[in-house]
Coordinates of C-alpha atoms and ligand atoms in Angstrom, one line a residue:
M18 CA -19.0 -1.0 -15.5
N19 CA -15.4 -0.3 -14.3
K20 CA -13.0 -3.1 -13.9
L21 CA -11.3 -3.8 -10.6
G22 CA -8.4 -6.0 -9.4
L23 CA -8.9 -7.4 -5.9
Y24 CA -5.8 -8.1 -3.8
I25 CA -6.0 -10.2 -0.6
H26 CA -3.0 -10.2 1.7
I27 CA -2.4 -13.3 3.7
P28 CA 0.2 -12.2 6.3
F29 CA 1.3 -15.6 7.6
C30 CA 4.3 -17.8 6.9
R31 CA 5.6 -20.9 8.6
Q32 CA 9.0 -19.4 9.0
K33 CA 10.5 -16.0 8.1
C34 CA 13.0 -16.2 5.2
Q35 CA 16.4 -14.5 5.8
Y36 CA 15.8 -11.7 3.2
C37 CA 12.1 -11.1 3.5
A38 CA 10.6 -7.7 4.3
F39 CA 7.1 -8.5 3.4
Y40 CA 4.5 -8.1 6.2
S41 CA 4.0 -11.6 7.5
S42 CA 4.5 -13.6 10.7
R43 CA 4.0 -17.2 12.0
P44 CA 0.3 -17.8 12.7
R45 CA -0.9 -19.1 16.1
P46 CA -3.6 -21.8 16.1
Q47 CA -7.0 -20.3 15.1
D48 CA -5.3 -17.2 13.6
I49 CA -5.9 -18.2 10.0
S50 CA -9.7 -18.9 10.4
R51 CA -10.1 -15.7 12.4
Y52 CA -8.2 -13.8 9.8
V53 CA -10.3 -15.1 6.9
K54 CA -13.5 -13.9 8.7
A55 CA -11.9 -10.5 9.1
V56 CA -11.1 -10.3 5.4
V57 CA -14.7 -11.2 4.5
R58 CA -15.9 -8.5 6.9
Q59 CA -13.6 -6.0 5.2
L60 CA -14.8 -7.0 1.8
D61 CA -18.4 -6.7 2.8
S62 CA -17.7 -3.2 4.1
Y63 CA -17.1 -2.2 0.5
D64 CA -20.5 -3.7 -0.5
E65 CA -22.0 -0.5 -2.0
D66 CA -18.8 0.6 -3.8
L67 CA -18.3 -2.8 -5.4
Q68 CA -21.7 -2.7 -7.1
D69 CA -20.1 -0.3 -9.7
Y70 CA -17.4 -2.7 -10.6
H71 CA -16.6 -5.9 -12.4
I72 CA -13.8 -7.7 -10.5
D73 CA -11.7 -9.1 -13.4
T74 CA -8.6 -10.1 -11.4
V75 CA -8.1 -11.5 -7.9
Y76 CA -4.7 -12.0 -6.3
F77 CA -4.0 -13.9 -3.1
G78 CA -0.6 -12.7 -2.1
G79 CA 1.5 -12.8 1.1
G80 CA 2.9 -14.1 3.2
T81 CA 1.9 -17.6 2.2
P82 CA -1.6 -17.9 0.9
S83 CA -1.2 -21.6 0.4
L84 CA -1.3 -22.0 4.2
L85 CA -5.0 -21.5 3.8
S86 CA -7.0 -24.7 4.2
E87 CA -9.5 -25.7 1.5
G88 CA -12.3 -24.5 3.8
D89 CA -10.7 -21.1 4.5
M90 CA -10.1 -20.6 0.8
A91 CA -13.7 -21.6 0.0
Q92 CA -15.0 -19.0 2.5
L93 CA -13.0 -16.3 0.7
M94 CA -14.0 -17.3 -2.7
D95 CA -17.7 -17.6 -1.7
A96 CA -17.5 -14.1 -0.3
I97 CA -15.9 -12.7 -3.5
R98 CA -18.5 -14.4 -5.7
R99 CA -21.2 -12.4 -3.9
Y100 CA -19.9 -9.4 -5.9
P101 CA -19.7 -9.0 -9.7
L102 CA -16.9 -11.3 -10.6
S103 CA -16.1 -11.6 -14.3
E104 CA -16.6 -15.0 -15.8
H105 CA -13.0 -15.0 -17.2
A106 CA -11.4 -13.4 -14.2
E107 CA -7.7 -14.2 -13.6
I108 CA -7.6 -15.6 -10.1
T109 CA -4.0 -16.1 -8.8
C110 CA -2.8 -17.7 -5.6
E111 CA 0.8 -17.4 -4.5
C112 CA 2.0 -20.8 -3.2
N113 CA 5.0 -22.1 -1.5
P114 CA 6.1 -25.6 -2.6
D115 CA 6.2 -26.8 1.0
S116 CA 2.5 -25.9 1.8
A117 CA 0.7 -26.5 -1.5
T118 CA -0.3 -30.1 -1.4
E119 CA -2.0 -32.0 -4.2
N120 CA -5.4 -32.1 -2.5
K121 CA -5.2 -28.4 -1.7
L122 CA -4.4 -27.5 -5.3
L123 CA -7.3 -29.6 -6.5
S124 CA -9.6 -27.9 -4.2
Y125 CA -8.3 -24.4 -5.0
A126 CA -8.8 -25.2 -8.7
S127 CA -12.4 -26.3 -8.1
L128 CA -13.0 -23.0 -6.3
G129 CA -12.0 -21.1 -9.5
I130 CA -8.3 -20.3 -8.9
N131 CA -6.8 -20.5 -12.3
R132 CA -3.3 -19.1 -11.9
I133 CA -0.6 -20.2 -9.4
S134 CA 2.5 -18.3 -8.6
I135 CA 5.1 -20.5 -7.0
G136 CA 8.1 -19.3 -4.9
M137 CA 10.8 -21.4 -6.4
Q138 CA 13.6 -18.9 -5.9
S139 CA 16.4 -21.3 -6.9
G140 CA 17.0 -24.8 -8.1
Q141 CA 20.1 -25.2 -5.8
Q142 CA 19.8 -26.7 -2.3
D143 CA 22.6 -24.6 -0.8
E144 CA 21.1 -21.4 -2.2
L145 CA 17.6 -22.3 -0.8
R146 CA 19.1 -23.0 2.5
A147 CA 21.0 -19.7 2.6
L148 CA 17.8 -17.9 1.9
G149 CA 16.1 -19.7 4.8
R150 CA 13.6 -21.4 2.4
L151 CA 11.9 -24.6 3.6
H152 CA 11.5 -26.4 0.3
T153 CA 13.7 -28.3 -2.1
H154 CA 13.7 -28.2 -5.9
E155 CA 12.0 -31.6 -5.9
K156 CA 9.1 -30.0 -3.9
T157 CA 8.9 -27.2 -6.5
A158 CA 8.7 -29.8 -9.3
A159 CA 6.1 -31.7 -7.4
C160 CA 4.1 -28.5 -6.8
V161 CA 4.1 -27.7 -10.6
A162 CA 3.0 -31.3 -11.4
A163 CA 0.2 -31.0 -8.8
C164 CA -1.0 -27.7 -10.4
K165 CA -1.1 -29.4 -13.8
Q166 CA -2.9 -32.4 -12.3
A167 CA -5.5 -30.0 -10.9
G168 CA -5.9 -28.5 -14.4
I169 CA -4.1 -25.2 -13.7
E170 CA -1.7 -24.6 -16.6
N171 CA -1.2 -20.9 -15.9
I172 CA 1.8 -21.2 -13.6
S173 CA 4.4 -18.6 -12.7
L174 CA 7.7 -19.3 -11.0
D175 CA 9.5 -16.7 -8.9
L176 CA 13.3 -16.8 -9.0
L177 CA 16.0 -14.7 -7.3
L178 CA 19.3 -13.2 -8.6
S179 CA 22.3 -12.4 -6.3
I180 CA 21.6 -15.2 -3.9
P181 CA 24.5 -16.1 -1.6
H182 CA 26.6 -18.9 -3.2
Q183 CA 25.0 -18.2 -6.6
T184 CA 27.4 -18.4 -9.5
P185 CA 26.8 -17.9 -13.3
D186 CA 26.7 -21.7 -13.7
S187 CA 24.3 -22.3 -10.8
L188 CA 22.0 -19.5 -12.0
M189 CA 21.9 -21.0 -15.5
D190 CA 21.2 -24.4 -14.0
S191 CA 18.3 -22.9 -11.9
L192 CA 16.9 -21.2 -15.0
Q193 CA 17.1 -24.4 -17.0
K194 CA 15.4 -26.3 -14.2
A195 CA 12.7 -23.7 -14.1
V196 CA 12.1 -23.8 -17.9
D197 CA 12.1 -27.6 -17.8
L198 CA 8.9 -27.3 -15.7
H199 CA 7.2 -25.4 -18.5
P200 CA 5.8 -22.5 -16.6
A201 CA 3.8 -19.9 -18.5
H202 CA 5.4 -17.0 -16.7
L203 CA 8.6 -16.3 -14.7
S204 CA 9.3 -13.4 -12.3
V205 CA 13.0 -12.8 -11.6
Y206 CA 14.0 -10.3 -9.0
G207 CA 17.4 -9.3 -7.7
L208 CA 17.9 -10.0 -4.0
K209 CA 18.0 -6.7 -2.0
I210 CA 19.1 -6.4 1.5
E211 CA 16.1 -4.8 3.3
E212 CA 16.0 -3.3 6.7
K213 CA 14.7 -5.3 9.6
T214 CA 15.6 -8.6 8.0
P215 CA 18.1 -11.2 9.2
F216 CA 20.3 -10.4 6.2
F217 CA 20.3 -6.8 7.2
L218 CA 21.8 -7.6 10.6
D219 CA 24.2 -10.1 9.1
P220 CA 24.7 -9.3 5.5
P221 CA 25.9 -11.9 3.0
P222 CA 28.5 -11.0 0.4
M223 CA 26.7 -9.2 -2.5
P224 CA 27.8 -9.1 -6.1
D225 CA 29.1 -5.8 -7.6
E226 CA 27.0 -4.0 -10.2
D227 CA 28.8 -5.5 -13.2
T228 CA 28.2 -9.0 -11.9
E229 CA 24.5 -8.1 -11.2
W230 CA 24.2 -6.8 -14.8
E231 CA 25.7 -10.0 -16.3
A232 CA 23.3 -12.1 -14.3
Y233 CA 20.3 -9.9 -15.2
Q234 CA 21.2 -9.8 -18.9
N235 CA 22.0 -13.5 -19.2
T236 CA 18.7 -14.4 -17.4
F237 CA 16.4 -12.5 -19.7
A238 CA 18.4 -13.4 -22.8
F239 CA 18.1 -17.0 -21.9
L240 CA 14.4 -16.8 -21.1
E241 CA 13.8 -15.0 -24.4
S242 CA 15.6 -17.8 -26.3
M243 CA 13.2 -20.2 -24.6
G244 CA 10.1 -18.2 -25.9
Y245 CA 9.5 -16.0 -22.8
N246 CA 9.0 -12.4 -23.7
Q247 CA 10.4 -9.9 -21.1
Y248 CA 7.4 -7.6 -20.9
E249 CA 8.4 -5.9 -17.7
I250 CA 11.7 -5.2 -15.8
S251 CA 11.4 -8.4 -13.8
N252 CA 8.8 -10.5 -15.6
A253 CA 8.7 -12.7 -18.7
A254 CA 5.9 -14.7 -20.1
K255 CA 4.8 -16.9 -23.0
P256 CA 2.6 -14.8 -25.3
G257 CA -0.8 -14.2 -23.7
F258 CA 0.3 -15.2 -20.2
E259 CA 1.4 -11.8 -18.9
S260 CA 0.1 -11.2 -15.4
R261 CA -3.2 -9.3 -15.8
H262 CA -3.4 -8.4 -12.1
N263 CA 0.1 -6.9 -11.9
N264 CA -0.4 -5.1 -15.2
K265 CA -3.1 -3.1 -13.3
Y266 CA -0.4 -1.7 -10.9
W267 CA 1.9 -0.7 -13.8
K268 CA -1.0 0.8 -15.8
R269 CA -2.5 2.6 -12.8
D270 CA -5.8 0.7 -13.1
E271 CA -8.0 0.4 -10.0
T272 CA -7.2 -2.2 -7.4
L273 CA -8.6 -2.8 -3.9
G274 CA -6.4 -4.4 -1.3
L275 CA -7.7 -6.3 1.7
G276 CA -5.8 -7.1 4.8
P277 CA -3.0 -5.5 6.8
A278 CA -0.3 -3.7 4.7
A279 CA -2.5 -4.1 1.5
H280 CA -2.5 -1.0 -0.7
S281 CA -5.4 0.3 -2.8
F282 CA -5.9 2.6 -5.7
F283 CA -9.7 2.9 -5.7
K284 CA -12.1 5.7 -6.8
G285 CA -9.2 8.0 -7.5
R286 CA -7.6 7.7 -4.0
R287 CA -4.6 5.8 -2.8
F288 CA -4.8 4.3 0.7
Y289 CA -3.5 1.3 2.7
Q290 CA -4.4 -0.7 5.7
E291 CA -2.0 -0.4 8.6
A292 CA 0.3 -3.4 9.0
D293 CA -1.2 -4.8 12.2
T294 CA -2.7 -8.2 11.9
A295 CA -4.0 -8.4 15.5
A296 CA -5.9 -5.1 15.2
F297 CA -7.2 -6.2 11.8
M298 CA -8.6 -9.4 13.2
Q299 CA -10.3 -7.4 15.9
G300 CA -12.1 -5.4 13.3
N301 CA -10.1 -2.2 13.5
K302 CA -10.2 -0.5 10.1
N303 CA -6.9 1.5 10.4
I304 CA -7.1 2.7 6.8
V305 CA -4.4 5.3 6.1
Q306 CA -5.4 7.7 3.3
E307 CA -2.6 9.0 1.1
P308 CA -2.8 12.7 0.2
P309 CA -5.0 13.4 -2.9
L310 CA -3.0 12.9 -6.1
T311 CA -1.9 16.1 -7.7
A312 CA -1.4 16.4 -11.5
R313 CA 2.3 16.1 -10.8
D314 CA 1.9 12.9 -8.8
I315 CA -0.1 11.4 -11.6
L316 CA 2.5 12.3 -14.1
E317 CA 5.3 10.9 -12.0
E318 CA 3.4 7.7 -11.4
T319 CA 2.6 7.3 -15.1
V320 CA 6.2 7.6 -16.0
M321 CA 7.7 5.5 -13.2
L322 CA 5.2 2.7 -13.5
G323 CA 4.8 2.8 -17.3
L324 CA 8.5 2.6 -17.9
R325 CA 8.6 -0.7 -16.1
L326 CA 6.8 -2.1 -19.1
K327 CA 8.5 -3.0 -22.4
E328 CA 5.7 -1.2 -24.2
G329 CA 6.8 2.0 -22.6
V330 CA 5.0 5.3 -22.1
D331 CA 3.7 7.9 -24.6
V332 CA 5.5 11.0 -23.4
T333 CA 3.8 13.4 -25.9
P334 CA 1.2 14.6 -23.4
L335 CA 4.1 15.7 -21.2
S336 CA 5.1 18.2 -23.9
P337 CA 8.8 17.4 -23.5
S338 CA 11.1 20.4 -23.6
P339 CA 14.0 20.5 -26.1
Q340 CA 16.3 19.7 -23.2
T341 CA 14.2 16.6 -22.4
I342 CA 14.2 15.5 -26.0
S343 CA 17.9 15.8 -26.3
F344 CA 18.3 13.7 -23.0
L345 CA 16.1 11.0 -24.5
E346 CA 17.9 11.1 -27.8
Q347 CA 21.2 10.7 -26.0
L348 CA 19.8 7.7 -24.0
E349 CA 18.7 6.2 -27.3
K350 CA 22.1 6.6 -28.9
E351 CA 23.6 4.7 -25.9
A352 CA 21.0 2.0 -26.3
Y353 CA 19.2 2.6 -23.0
C354 CA 15.9 3.3 -24.7
T355 CA 13.9 3.6 -27.8
Y356 CA 12.1 6.8 -28.5
H357 CA 9.8 6.7 -31.4
K358 CA 6.7 8.8 -32.3
G359 CA 6.6 10.1 -28.7
V360 CA 6.7 6.6 -27.1
L361 CA 9.6 6.0 -24.8
S362 CA 10.5 2.5 -23.8
L363 CA 13.5 1.2 -22.0
T364 CA 15.8 -1.5 -23.4
R365 CA 17.1 -4.3 -21.2
K366 CA 20.1 -2.2 -20.5
G367 CA 17.8 0.7 -19.6
F368 CA 15.7 -1.6 -17.4
F369 CA 18.7 -2.4 -15.4
L370 CA 19.4 1.3 -14.7
S371 CA 15.8 2.3 -14.7
N372 CA 15.9 4.0 -11.3
T373 CA 18.6 6.4 -12.3
I374 CA 17.1 7.0 -15.8
I375 CA 13.6 7.7 -14.4
T376 CA 14.9 10.1 -11.7
S377 CA 16.9 12.0 -14.3
L378 CA 13.9 12.2 -16.6
L379 CA 11.5 13.3 -13.9
N380 CA 13.9 16.1 -12.9
L381 CA 13.6 17.4 -16.5
I382 CA 9.9 17.4 -16.8
Ligands
SF4_17 S1 7.7 -17.3 2.3 FE1 7.7 -15.4 1.1 S2 6.5 -14.0 2.4 FE2 7.0 -15.7 3.7 S3 8.9 -15.1 4.7 FE3 9.5 -16.2 2.9 S4 9.8 -14.7 1.3 FE4 8.6 -13.7 3.0

């Protein structure tokens, strides 16, 4: 049986953060329970297809999945369990410290959720305020403690670099606070100013590239010194706690996304649900099929996604030309990558410039 990762998008947040371009909005009363029913309907519409699969990862992302009540989450988990769900499936729920209460986490754990990803973002109050986040660091610490109390040890913390007011010292302090909470996994992304966000209309001062590199390098060097292996451009984990669900995206394994703005790679096709929560709740399918993947598309995806991972990509099947090989050897000489027995993998310095490196490489192959 094929393995499948199931993604469920929860497009609701209490308040929109200043930098956020994810598809989410403030729910009206009754929206969440109506939405949950629509997700169950959409899942059931794949009834026949799902019989060929074992679901081995489930990911509730958002938005803010921790806005779901115990009853709403139970409905979703009951619906998922009607399909072949692996006994040892990784079941992740993204949580915001301000909405994940102790009782809710206990209930989520009893439903089988065994991994929690918490949006910590920073350990500094002024930085959290600048981002428009509703929580404090004390709430993050309480949320981690509540997860552990509920028996969930597989905890990931999200942090941001390049936050307004962030200094090298405040970043190190936030990282230390994060590590002191003993998460199994950390995701650290650089803040980007995205269109249609409050930050886009009124941009905060952003660091230059050298400062960004210092922050990136110091972050992952520190995490490594604390026993977290940087296995992907923006992710580090204790051994054995790498995100199994996200690995599916980077390795081009099959995933099915439910809910508006959710993307799928299922039965050889890529498609997504239009970002329209109201239409989705009314039962409109609005699935947009991407054009069928050509051999070139598959090659580009394999290189672009695979090079995000420290383990890299075997480029032998691409039959690299002498020009490509000399490009890779030059990159290796400058410590941007390692290229050994046909396997190309980026170093930390290479990760930081991965967009440029990958574009240049794809132009050569
Ligand atoms: S909580 Fe997350 S998804 Fe919601 S607005 Fe903030 S960053 Fe976006």
